[in-house]
Amino acid sequence: MLGICLCEVFGCSSVSRTPTYSRYFHNHPLMASRQAQKRLNKEYRAIATNPPPFIEAKPNDQDILEWHYIITGPPGTPFEDGQYHGILRFPGDYPFKPPSISMVTPNGRFTCNTRLCLSMSDYHPDTWNPAWSVATILTGLLSFMTSDEATTGSIVTSDSVKRRFARESKQWNSTEDSRFIKHFPEVARKNREEIAAKQKADAEAAALAAEKAAKMAAGGGASGGEKPFVPPDFSTLDSEDRARLLVEENGGGSRVLSLICIMAAATVAVVVHVFKS
């Protein structure tokens, strides 16, 4: 498990440059102990200053015991580029008891909005270590998510299903998940801009492909400005003139040679037929 040394992160020189999150300290349910408030405020400063890879997390403005997180799917996994929103709910006597863990975004790994049975969740208070932090919890969740281990709250799906959910996750978060939009408004805005840009690029690519296909169809498959091949009318020419005209007009290309061979074969067939008669 990864941990963060808060003494190293928040030395005297860094505290003065760290944003103040006093609203979380004062605005909290009565059930939260003072120790839980202090601990969670300190952890918020830590994770805001030095977030673990692929992880973002913050408390609810109205309830410091409720945290919202985003896990970004790591490269090389079926979750690559996916964006997964979830919730941690801490007990009032945290850090002496663990939080509940759930995931909101459809993901193909966990049942949505269901408490997950993990060693660092409220399913196993006996294995909980008070030294663990929000960063430790979410790093462990990410590790478990990318494994194949089963637990209460996990589901079994194919990698293709997980990849489909990953592709759809930003769209879903930014349109279907009101809590995501509320707690991560800037991320939701960037998602919408990214989706709109991709849709525009896809539409332009489709239009260009359709235009190219139409030109190819109109030109009989010709490309690059080349005129489509139109064979001359041979009905008024003798065999010698036909061959000469084909060579002069078409430069002896493969199509010309094919036509000459066909004409020669036809001539031979006529001669043979005459002699047999």
PDB file of C-alpha atoms in Angstrom:
ATOM      1  CA  MET A   1       0.000   0.000   0.000  1.00  0.00           C
ATOM      2  CA  LEU A   2       1.169   3.540  -0.728  1.00  0.00           C
ATOM      3  CA  GLY A   3       1.144   6.146   2.014  1.00  0.00           C
ATOM      4  CA  ILE A   4       1.893   9.854   2.307  1.00  0.00           C
ATOM      5  CA  CYS A   5       4.070  11.376   5.015  1.00  0.00           C
ATOM      6  CA  LEU A   6       2.147  14.507   5.906  1.00  0.00           C
ATOM      7  CA  CYS A   7       5.068  15.909   7.914  1.00  0.00           C
ATOM      8  CA  GLU A   8       7.213  15.894   4.786  1.00  0.00           C
ATOM      9  CA  VAL A   9       4.467  17.223   2.538  1.00  0.00           C
ATOM     10  CA  PHE A  10       3.418  20.024   4.862  1.00  0.00           C
ATOM     11  CA  GLY A  11       6.559  21.503   6.337  1.00  0.00           C
ATOM     12  CA  CYS A  12       6.501  25.042   7.701  1.00  0.00           C
ATOM     13  CA  SER A  13       7.441  26.509   4.354  1.00  0.00           C
ATOM     14  CA  SER A  14       4.701  24.696   2.422  1.00  0.00           C
ATOM     15  CA  VAL A  15       1.814  25.358   4.798  1.00  0.00           C
ATOM     16  CA  SER A  16       1.790  29.041   3.954  1.00  0.00           C
ATOM     17  CA  ARG A  17       1.379  28.223   0.255  1.00  0.00           C
ATOM     18  CA  THR A  18      -1.328  25.595   0.786  1.00  0.00           C
ATOM     19  CA  PRO A  19      -4.952  26.729   0.183  1.00  0.00           C
ATOM     20  CA  THR A  20      -7.145  26.971   3.247  1.00  0.00           C
ATOM     21  CA  TYR A  21     -10.002  24.484   3.481  1.00  0.00           C
ATOM     22  CA  SER A  22     -11.548  25.822   6.689  1.00  0.00           C
ATOM     23  CA  ARG A  23     -15.069  25.418   5.310  1.00  0.00           C
ATOM     24  CA  TYR A  24     -14.619  21.661   5.637  1.00  0.00           C
ATOM     25  CA  PHE A  25     -13.454  22.064   9.213  1.00  0.00           C
ATOM     26  CA  HIS A  26     -16.486  24.085  10.291  1.00  0.00           C
ATOM     27  CA  ASN A  27     -19.223  22.795   8.026  1.00  0.00           C
ATOM     28  CA  HIS A  28     -19.771  19.201   9.080  1.00  0.00           C
ATOM     29  CA  PRO A  29     -22.393  16.940  10.689  1.00  0.00           C
ATOM     30  CA  LEU A  30     -22.501  16.800  14.486  1.00  0.00           C
ATOM     31  CA  MET A  31     -21.592  13.103  14.346  1.00  0.00           C
ATOM     32  CA  ALA A  32     -18.066  13.843  13.095  1.00  0.00           C
ATOM     33  CA  SER A  33     -15.538  13.924  15.919  1.00  0.00           C
ATOM     34  CA  ARG A  34     -13.054  16.749  16.121  1.00  0.00           C
ATOM     35  CA  GLN A  35     -10.263  14.274  15.477  1.00  0.00           C
ATOM     36  CA  ALA A  36     -12.014  13.036  12.317  1.00  0.00           C
ATOM     37  CA  GLN A  37     -12.401  16.616  11.107  1.00  0.00           C
ATOM     38  CA  LYS A  38      -8.736  17.441  11.644  1.00  0.00           C
ATOM     39  CA  ARG A  39      -7.560  14.217  10.080  1.00  0.00           C
ATOM     40  CA  LEU A  40      -9.745  14.538   6.981  1.00  0.00           C
ATOM     41  CA  ASN A  41      -8.848  18.199   6.461  1.00  0.00           C
ATOM     42  CA  LYS A  42      -5.180  17.265   6.630  1.00  0.00           C
ATOM     43  CA  GLU A  43      -5.714  14.424   4.173  1.00  0.00           C
ATOM     44  CA  TYR A  44      -7.520  16.736   1.789  1.00  0.00           C
ATOM     45  CA  ARG A  45      -4.566  19.132   1.790  1.00  0.00           C
ATOM     46  CA  ALA A  46      -2.248  16.200   1.182  1.00  0.00           C
ATOM     47  CA  ILE A  47      -4.180  14.668  -1.700  1.00  0.00           C
ATOM     48  CA  ALA A  48      -4.844  18.086  -3.286  1.00  0.00           C
ATOM     49  CA  THR A  49      -1.119  18.885  -3.172  1.00  0.00           C
ATOM     50  CA  ASN A  50       0.230  15.483  -4.137  1.00  0.00           C
ATOM     51  CA  PRO A  51      -2.493  13.279  -5.658  1.00  0.00           C
ATOM     52  CA  PRO A  52      -1.691   9.611  -6.323  1.00  0.00           C
ATOM     53  CA  PRO A  53      -1.459   8.566  -9.992  1.00  0.00           C
ATOM     54  CA  PHE A  54      -4.859   8.281 -11.736  1.00  0.00           C
ATOM     55  CA  ILE A  55      -6.715   9.519  -8.622  1.00  0.00           C
ATOM     56  CA  GLU A  56      -8.543  12.721  -7.651  1.00  0.00           C
ATOM     57  CA  ALA A  57     -10.612  13.149  -4.478  1.00  0.00           C
ATOM     58  CA  LYS A  58     -12.333  15.858  -2.441  1.00  0.00           C
ATOM     59  CA  PRO A  59     -14.880  16.109   0.393  1.00  0.00           C
ATOM     60  CA  ASN A  60     -18.463  17.217  -0.009  1.00  0.00           C
ATOM     61  CA  ASP A  61     -18.669  20.947   0.757  1.00  0.00           C
ATOM     62  CA  GLN A  62     -21.521  20.245   3.165  1.00  0.00           C
ATOM     63  CA  ASP A  63     -20.211  17.063   4.795  1.00  0.00           C
ATOM     64  CA  ILE A  64     -16.552  16.294   5.374  1.00  0.00           C
ATOM     65  CA  LEU A  65     -17.413  12.654   6.083  1.00  0.00           C
ATOM     66  CA  GLU A  66     -18.556  12.170   2.469  1.00  0.00           C
ATOM     67  CA  TRP A  67     -15.793  12.173  -0.134  1.00  0.00           C
ATOM     68  CA  HIS A  68     -16.095  11.968  -3.894  1.00  0.00           C
ATOM     69  CA  TYR A  69     -13.308  10.531  -6.005  1.00  0.00           C
ATOM     70  CA  ILE A  70     -12.399  10.061  -9.653  1.00  0.00           C
ATOM     71  CA  ILE A  71     -10.280   7.151 -10.825  1.00  0.00           C
ATOM     72  CA  THR A  72      -8.857   7.411 -14.348  1.00  0.00           C
ATOM     73  CA  GLY A  73      -8.351   4.033 -16.006  1.00  0.00           C
ATOM     74  CA  PRO A  74      -4.621   3.265 -16.346  1.00  0.00           C
ATOM     75  CA  PRO A  75      -3.059   2.539 -19.763  1.00  0.00           C
ATOM     76  CA  GLY A  76      -2.775  -1.102 -20.750  1.00  0.00           C
ATOM     77  CA  THR A  77      -5.952  -2.114 -18.902  1.00  0.00           C
ATOM     78  CA  PRO A  78      -9.553  -2.578 -20.110  1.00  0.00           C
ATOM     79  CA  PHE A  79     -10.331   0.612 -18.152  1.00  0.00           C
ATOM     80  CA  GLU A  80      -7.858   2.758 -20.112  1.00  0.00           C
ATOM     81  CA  ASP A  81      -8.978   6.413 -20.369  1.00  0.00           C
ATOM     82  CA  GLY A  82     -12.163   5.599 -18.458  1.00  0.00           C
ATOM     83  CA  GLN A  83     -13.358   8.043 -15.802  1.00  0.00           C
ATOM     84  CA  TYR A  84     -14.904   6.449 -12.722  1.00  0.00           C
ATOM     85  CA  HIS A  85     -16.713   8.446 -10.048  1.00  0.00           C
ATOM     86  CA  GLY A  86     -17.252   6.967  -6.617  1.00  0.00           C
ATOM     87  CA  ILE A  87     -17.964   7.819  -2.980  1.00  0.00           C
ATOM     88  CA  LEU A  88     -16.204   7.225   0.344  1.00  0.00           C
ATOM     89  CA  ARG A  89     -18.346   7.603   3.483  1.00  0.00           C
ATOM     90  CA  PHE A  90     -16.345   7.913   6.680  1.00  0.00           C
ATOM     91  CA  PRO A  91     -17.597   7.126  10.191  1.00  0.00           C
ATOM     92  CA  GLY A  92     -17.630   9.859  12.820  1.00  0.00           C
ATOM     93  CA  ASP A  93     -14.749   8.238  14.683  1.00  0.00           C
ATOM     94  CA  TYR A  94     -12.420   7.998  11.685  1.00  0.00           C
ATOM     95  CA  PRO A  95      -9.500   7.156  11.539  1.00  0.00           C
ATOM     96  CA  PHE A  96     -10.213   4.436  14.064  1.00  0.00           C
ATOM     97  CA  LYS A  97     -12.823   2.849  11.792  1.00  0.00           C
ATOM     98  CA  PRO A  98     -12.778   2.472   7.987  1.00  0.00           C
ATOM     99  CA  PRO A  99     -15.090   4.118   5.436  1.00  0.00           C
ATOM    100  CA  SER A 100     -17.570   2.493   3.088  1.00  0.00           C
ATOM    101  CA  ILE A 101     -16.520   2.423  -0.559  1.00  0.00           C
ATOM    102  CA  SER A 102     -18.784   2.493  -3.616  1.00  0.00           C
ATOM    103  CA  MET A 103     -18.558   3.342  -7.310  1.00  0.00           C
ATOM    104  CA  VAL A 104     -21.199   5.315  -9.188  1.00  0.00           C
ATOM    105  CA  THR A 105     -20.051   5.245 -12.832  1.00  0.00           C
ATOM    106  CA  PRO A 106     -20.912   2.037 -14.764  1.00  0.00           C
ATOM    107  CA  ASN A 107     -17.614   0.210 -15.112  1.00  0.00           C
ATOM    108  CA  GLY A 108     -18.013  -3.545 -15.684  1.00  0.00           C
ATOM    109  CA  ARG A 109     -16.030  -4.400 -12.532  1.00  0.00           C
ATOM    110  CA  PHE A 110     -18.260  -3.360  -9.613  1.00  0.00           C
ATOM    111  CA  THR A 111     -21.991  -3.082  -9.077  1.00  0.00           C
ATOM    112  CA  CYS A 112     -22.884   0.600  -9.106  1.00  0.00           C
ATOM    113  CA  ASN A 113     -23.871   2.340  -5.861  1.00  0.00           C
ATOM    114  CA  THR A 114     -23.108  -0.768  -3.805  1.00  0.00           C
ATOM    115  CA  ARG A 115     -20.788  -1.044  -0.799  1.00  0.00           C
ATOM    116  CA  LEU A 116     -17.666  -2.969  -1.735  1.00  0.00           C
ATOM    117  CA  CYS A 117     -16.138  -5.638   0.457  1.00  0.00           C
ATOM    118  CA  LEU A 118     -12.438  -4.754   0.614  1.00  0.00           C
ATOM    119  CA  SER A 119      -9.777  -5.072   3.294  1.00  0.00           C
ATOM    120  CA  MET A 120      -9.753  -1.282   3.761  1.00  0.00           C
ATOM    121  CA  SER A 121     -13.556  -0.832   3.752  1.00  0.00           C
ATOM    122  CA  ASP A 122     -16.169  -0.970   6.509  1.00  0.00           C
ATOM    123  CA  TYR A 123     -16.756  -4.633   5.638  1.00  0.00           C
ATOM    124  CA  HIS A 124     -13.534  -5.488   7.493  1.00  0.00           C
ATOM    125  CA  PRO A 125     -13.006  -3.188  10.486  1.00  0.00           C
ATOM    126  CA  ASP A 126     -10.831  -5.915  12.022  1.00  0.00           C
ATOM    127  CA  THR A 127      -8.201  -5.492   9.276  1.00  0.00           C
ATOM    128  CA  TRP A 128      -8.335  -1.702   9.213  1.00  0.00           C
ATOM    129  CA  ASN A 129      -5.185   0.245  10.005  1.00  0.00           C
ATOM    130  CA  PRO A 130      -5.705   3.812  11.357  1.00  0.00           C
ATOM    131  CA  ALA A 131      -2.484   4.852   9.620  1.00  0.00           C
ATOM    132  CA  TRP A 132      -4.135   4.343   6.249  1.00  0.00           C
ATOM    133  CA  SER A 133      -5.350   7.465   4.470  1.00  0.00           C
ATOM    134  CA  VAL A 134      -7.688   8.488   1.666  1.00  0.00           C
ATOM    135  CA  ALA A 135      -4.764   8.156  -0.736  1.00  0.00           C
ATOM    136  CA  THR A 136      -3.999   4.670   0.593  1.00  0.00           C
ATOM    137  CA  ILE A 137      -7.638   3.599   0.306  1.00  0.00           C
ATOM    138  CA  LEU A 138      -8.063   4.793  -3.277  1.00  0.00           C
ATOM    139  CA  THR A 139      -4.707   3.402  -4.380  1.00  0.00           C
ATOM    140  CA  GLY A 140      -5.785   0.036  -2.988  1.00  0.00           C
ATOM    141  CA  LEU A 141      -9.156   0.330  -4.725  1.00  0.00           C
ATOM    142  CA  LEU A 142      -7.466   1.035  -8.064  1.00  0.00           C
ATOM    143  CA  SER A 143      -5.183  -1.971  -7.604  1.00  0.00           C
ATOM    144  CA  PHE A 144      -8.135  -4.220  -6.801  1.00  0.00           C
ATOM    145  CA  MET A 145     -10.154  -2.811  -9.704  1.00  0.00           C
ATOM    146  CA  THR A 146      -7.519  -3.777 -12.262  1.00  0.00           C
ATOM    147  CA  SER A 147      -7.214  -7.316 -10.864  1.00  0.00           C
ATOM    148  CA  ASP A 148      -9.542 -10.279 -11.421  1.00  0.00           C
ATOM    149  CA  GLU A 149     -10.156 -10.974  -7.738  1.00  0.00           C
ATOM    150  CA  ALA A 150     -13.816 -11.389  -6.767  1.00  0.00           C
ATOM    151  CA  THR A 151     -15.550  -9.904  -3.739  1.00  0.00           C
ATOM    152  CA  THR A 152     -18.949  -8.750  -2.538  1.00  0.00           C
ATOM    153  CA  GLY A 153     -20.012  -5.992  -4.920  1.00  0.00           C
ATOM    154  CA  SER A 154     -17.822  -7.115  -7.819  1.00  0.00           C
ATOM    155  CA  ILE A 155     -19.187  -8.445 -11.108  1.00  0.00           C
ATOM    156  CA  VAL A 156     -17.727 -10.467 -13.974  1.00  0.00           C
ATOM    157  CA  THR A 157     -17.760  -9.003 -17.498  1.00  0.00           C
ATOM    158  CA  SER A 158     -15.591  -9.347 -20.596  1.00  0.00           C
ATOM    159  CA  ASP A 159     -12.784  -6.935 -21.398  1.00  0.00           C
ATOM    160  CA  SER A 160     -14.784  -5.661 -24.374  1.00  0.00           C
ATOM    161  CA  VAL A 161     -17.633  -4.680 -22.046  1.00  0.00           C
ATOM    162  CA  LYS A 162     -15.207  -2.892 -19.724  1.00  0.00           C
ATOM    163  CA  ARG A 163     -13.697  -1.028 -22.685  1.00  0.00           C
ATOM    164  CA  ARG A 164     -17.168   0.024 -23.847  1.00  0.00           C
ATOM    165  CA  PHE A 165     -17.979   1.386 -20.393  1.00  0.00           C
ATOM    166  CA  ALA A 166     -14.623   3.203 -20.411  1.00  0.00           C
ATOM    167  CA  ARG A 167     -15.460   4.888 -23.738  1.00  0.00           C
ATOM    168  CA  GLU A 168     -18.881   5.939 -22.465  1.00  0.00           C
ATOM    169  CA  SER A 169     -17.819   6.990 -18.958  1.00  0.00           C
ATOM    170  CA  LYS A 170     -17.138  10.698 -19.564  1.00  0.00           C
ATOM    171  CA  GLN A 171     -20.400  11.128 -21.425  1.00  0.00           C
ATOM    172  CA  TRP A 172     -22.284   9.325 -18.655  1.00  0.00           C
ATOM    173  CA  ASN A 173     -20.636  11.285 -15.845  1.00  0.00           C
ATOM    174  CA  SER A 174     -21.317  14.633 -17.502  1.00  0.00           C
ATOM    175  CA  THR A 175     -24.947  13.985 -18.416  1.00  0.00           C
ATOM    176  CA  GLU A 176     -26.348  11.298 -16.101  1.00  0.00           C
ATOM    177  CA  ASP A 177     -24.470  11.736 -12.807  1.00  0.00           C
ATOM    178  CA  SER A 178     -25.756  14.847 -11.008  1.00  0.00           C
ATOM    179  CA  ARG A 179     -23.389  14.328  -8.065  1.00  0.00           C
ATOM    180  CA  PHE A 180     -20.397  14.229 -10.401  1.00  0.00           C
ATOM    181  CA  ILE A 181     -21.516  17.460 -12.067  1.00  0.00           C
ATOM    182  CA  LYS A 182     -22.007  19.099  -8.656  1.00  0.00           C
ATOM    183  CA  HIS A 183     -18.702  18.087  -7.083  1.00  0.00           C
ATOM    184  CA  PHE A 184     -16.502  18.190 -10.204  1.00  0.00           C
ATOM    185  CA  PRO A 185     -17.988  21.012 -12.323  1.00  0.00           C
ATOM    186  CA  GLU A 186     -14.718  21.818 -14.112  1.00  0.00           C
ATOM    187  CA  VAL A 187     -14.098  18.185 -15.005  1.00  0.00           C
ATOM    188  CA  ALA A 188     -17.677  17.898 -16.277  1.00  0.00           C
ATOM    189  CA  ARG A 189     -17.196  21.022 -18.416  1.00  0.00           C
ATOM    190  CA  LYS A 190     -13.964  19.675 -19.915  1.00  0.00           C
ATOM    191  CA  ASN A 191     -15.704  16.366 -20.601  1.00  0.00           C
ATOM    192  CA  ARG A 192     -18.462  18.098 -22.545  1.00  0.00           C
ATOM    193  CA  GLU A 193     -15.951  20.139 -24.554  1.00  0.00           C
ATOM    194  CA  GLU A 194     -13.899  17.042 -25.346  1.00  0.00           C
ATOM    195  CA  ILE A 195     -16.990  15.089 -26.400  1.00  0.00           C
ATOM    196  CA  ALA A 196     -18.226  17.963 -28.597  1.00  0.00           C
ATOM    197  CA  ALA A 197     -14.813  18.279 -30.279  1.00  0.00           C
ATOM    198  CA  LYS A 198     -14.689  14.549 -30.969  1.00  0.00           C
ATOM    199  CA  GLN A 199     -18.206  14.529 -32.385  1.00  0.00           C
ATOM    200  CA  LYS A 200     -17.309  17.443 -34.668  1.00  0.00           C
ATOM    201  CA  ALA A 201     -14.136  15.706 -35.867  1.00  0.00           C
ATOM    202  CA  ASP A 202     -16.044  12.478 -36.502  1.00  0.00           C
ATOM    203  CA  ALA A 203     -18.726  14.346 -38.466  1.00  0.00           C
ATOM    204  CA  GLU A 204     -16.116  16.110 -40.608  1.00  0.00           C
ATOM    205  CA  ALA A 205     -14.312  12.837 -41.294  1.00  0.00           C
ATOM    206  CA  ALA A 206     -17.583  11.170 -42.272  1.00  0.00           C
ATOM    207  CA  ALA A 207     -18.448  14.059 -44.609  1.00  0.00           C
ATOM    208  CA  LEU A 208     -15.044  13.857 -46.316  1.00  0.00           C
ATOM    209  CA  ALA A 209     -15.382  10.104 -46.725  1.00  0.00           C
ATOM    210  CA  ALA A 210     -18.859  10.505 -48.227  1.00  0.00           C
ATOM    211  CA  GLU A 211     -17.618  13.205 -50.617  1.00  0.00           C
ATOM    212  CA  LYS A 212     -14.710  11.038 -51.737  1.00  0.00           C
ATOM    213  CA  ALA A 213     -16.999   8.058 -52.262  1.00  0.00           C
ATOM    214  CA  ALA A 214     -19.375  10.188 -54.336  1.00  0.00           C
ATOM    215  CA  LYS A 215     -16.522  11.414 -56.536  1.00  0.00           C
ATOM    216  CA  MET A 216     -15.248   7.879 -57.008  1.00  0.00           C
ATOM    217  CA  ALA A 217     -18.706   6.696 -57.995  1.00  0.00           C
ATOM    218  CA  ALA A 218     -19.202   9.577 -60.438  1.00  0.00           C
ATOM    219  CA  GLY A 219     -15.773   8.981 -61.985  1.00  0.00           C
ATOM    220  CA  GLY A 220     -16.174   5.254 -62.359  1.00  0.00           C
ATOM    221  CA  GLY A 221     -13.568   4.616 -59.683  1.00  0.00           C
ATOM    222  CA  ALA A 222     -10.974   7.028 -61.110  1.00  0.00           C
ATOM    223  CA  SER A 223      -8.904   9.050 -58.657  1.00  0.00           C
ATOM    224  CA  GLY A 224      -6.343  11.852 -58.656  1.00  0.00           C
ATOM    225  CA  GLY A 225      -7.997  13.675 -61.570  1.00  0.00           C
ATOM    226  CA  GLU A 226      -7.549  10.755 -63.968  1.00  0.00           C
ATOM    227  CA  LYS A 227     -10.258  10.518 -66.607  1.00  0.00           C
ATOM    228  CA  PRO A 228     -12.242   7.303 -66.576  1.00  0.00           C
ATOM    229  CA  PHE A 229     -11.367   4.875 -69.371  1.00  0.00           C
ATOM    230  CA  VAL A 230     -13.983   4.831 -72.128  1.00  0.00           C
ATOM    231  CA  PRO A 231     -13.330   2.272 -74.897  1.00  0.00           C
ATOM    232  CA  PRO A 232     -13.699   3.622 -78.485  1.00  0.00           C
ATOM    233  CA  ASP A 233     -16.411   2.491 -80.890  1.00  0.00           C
ATOM    234  CA  PHE A 234     -14.775  -0.242 -82.997  1.00  0.00           C
ATOM    235  CA  SER A 235     -17.827  -1.013 -85.119  1.00  0.00           C
ATOM    236  CA  THR A 236     -16.660   1.099 -88.069  1.00  0.00           C
ATOM    237  CA  LEU A 237     -12.970   0.108 -87.984  1.00  0.00           C
ATOM    238  CA  ASP A 238     -11.113  -2.853 -89.425  1.00  0.00           C
ATOM    239  CA  SER A 239      -8.889  -4.957 -87.179  1.00  0.00           C
ATOM    240  CA  GLU A 240      -5.651  -3.141 -88.108  1.00  0.00           C
ATOM    241  CA  ASP A 241      -7.094   0.323 -87.426  1.00  0.00           C
ATOM    242  CA  ARG A 242      -8.578  -0.882 -84.150  1.00  0.00           C
ATOM    243  CA  ALA A 243      -5.215  -2.058 -82.862  1.00  0.00           C
ATOM    244  CA  ARG A 244      -3.421   1.106 -83.989  1.00  0.00           C
ATOM    245  CA  LEU A 245      -6.049   3.383 -82.414  1.00  0.00           C
ATOM    246  CA  LEU A 246      -5.903   1.563 -79.118  1.00  0.00           C
ATOM    247  CA  VAL A 247      -2.117   1.811 -78.934  1.00  0.00           C
ATOM    248  CA  GLU A 248      -2.063   5.521 -79.903  1.00  0.00           C
ATOM    249  CA  GLU A 249      -4.801   6.665 -77.530  1.00  0.00           C
ATOM    250  CA  ASN A 250      -3.947   4.561 -74.488  1.00  0.00           C
ATOM    251  CA  GLY A 251      -0.203   4.082 -74.598  1.00  0.00           C
ATOM    252  CA  GLY A 252      -0.289   0.314 -74.590  1.00  0.00           C
ATOM    253  CA  GLY A 253      -1.575   0.013 -71.014  1.00  0.00           C
ATOM    254  CA  SER A 254      -2.792  -3.204 -69.464  1.00  0.00           C
ATOM    255  CA  ARG A 255      -6.407  -2.513 -70.389  1.00  0.00           C
ATOM    256  CA  VAL A 256      -5.368  -1.919 -74.023  1.00  0.00           C
ATOM    257  CA  LEU A 257      -3.413  -5.148 -74.196  1.00  0.00           C
ATOM    258  CA  SER A 258      -6.352  -7.022 -72.781  1.00  0.00           C
ATOM    259  CA  LEU A 259      -8.653  -5.631 -75.465  1.00  0.00           C
ATOM    260  CA  ILE A 260      -6.132  -6.462 -78.233  1.00  0.00           C
ATOM    261  CA  CYS A 261      -5.875 -10.044 -76.993  1.00  0.00           C
ATOM    262  CA  ILE A 262      -9.636 -10.355 -76.939  1.00  0.00           C
ATOM    263  CA  MET A 263      -9.901  -8.996 -80.488  1.00  0.00           C
ATOM    264  CA  ALA A 264      -7.132 -11.282 -81.752  1.00  0.00           C
ATOM    265  CA  ALA A 265      -8.783 -14.301 -80.201  1.00  0.00           C
ATOM    266  CA  ALA A 266     -12.077 -13.342 -81.763  1.00  0.00           C
ATOM    267  CA  THR A 267     -10.424 -12.982 -85.194  1.00  0.00           C
ATOM    268  CA  VAL A 268      -8.762 -16.390 -84.920  1.00  0.00           C
ATOM    269  CA  ALA A 269     -12.048 -17.943 -83.926  1.00  0.00           C
ATOM    270  CA  VAL A 270     -13.756 -16.461 -86.992  1.00  0.00           C
ATOM    271  CA  VAL A 271     -10.997 -17.721 -89.335  1.00  0.00           C
ATOM    272  CA  VAL A 272     -11.132 -21.220 -87.871  1.00  0.00           C
ATOM    273  CA  HIS A 273     -14.883 -21.272 -88.243  1.00  0.00           C
ATOM    274  CA  VAL A 274     -14.624 -20.210 -91.928  1.00  0.00           C
ATOM    275  CA  PHE A 275     -12.075 -22.919 -92.768  1.00  0.00           C
ATOM    276  CA  LYS A 276     -14.138 -25.573 -91.043  1.00  0.00           C
ATOM    277  CA  SER A 277     -17.139 -24.544 -93.054  1.00  0.00           C
TER     278      SER A 277
END
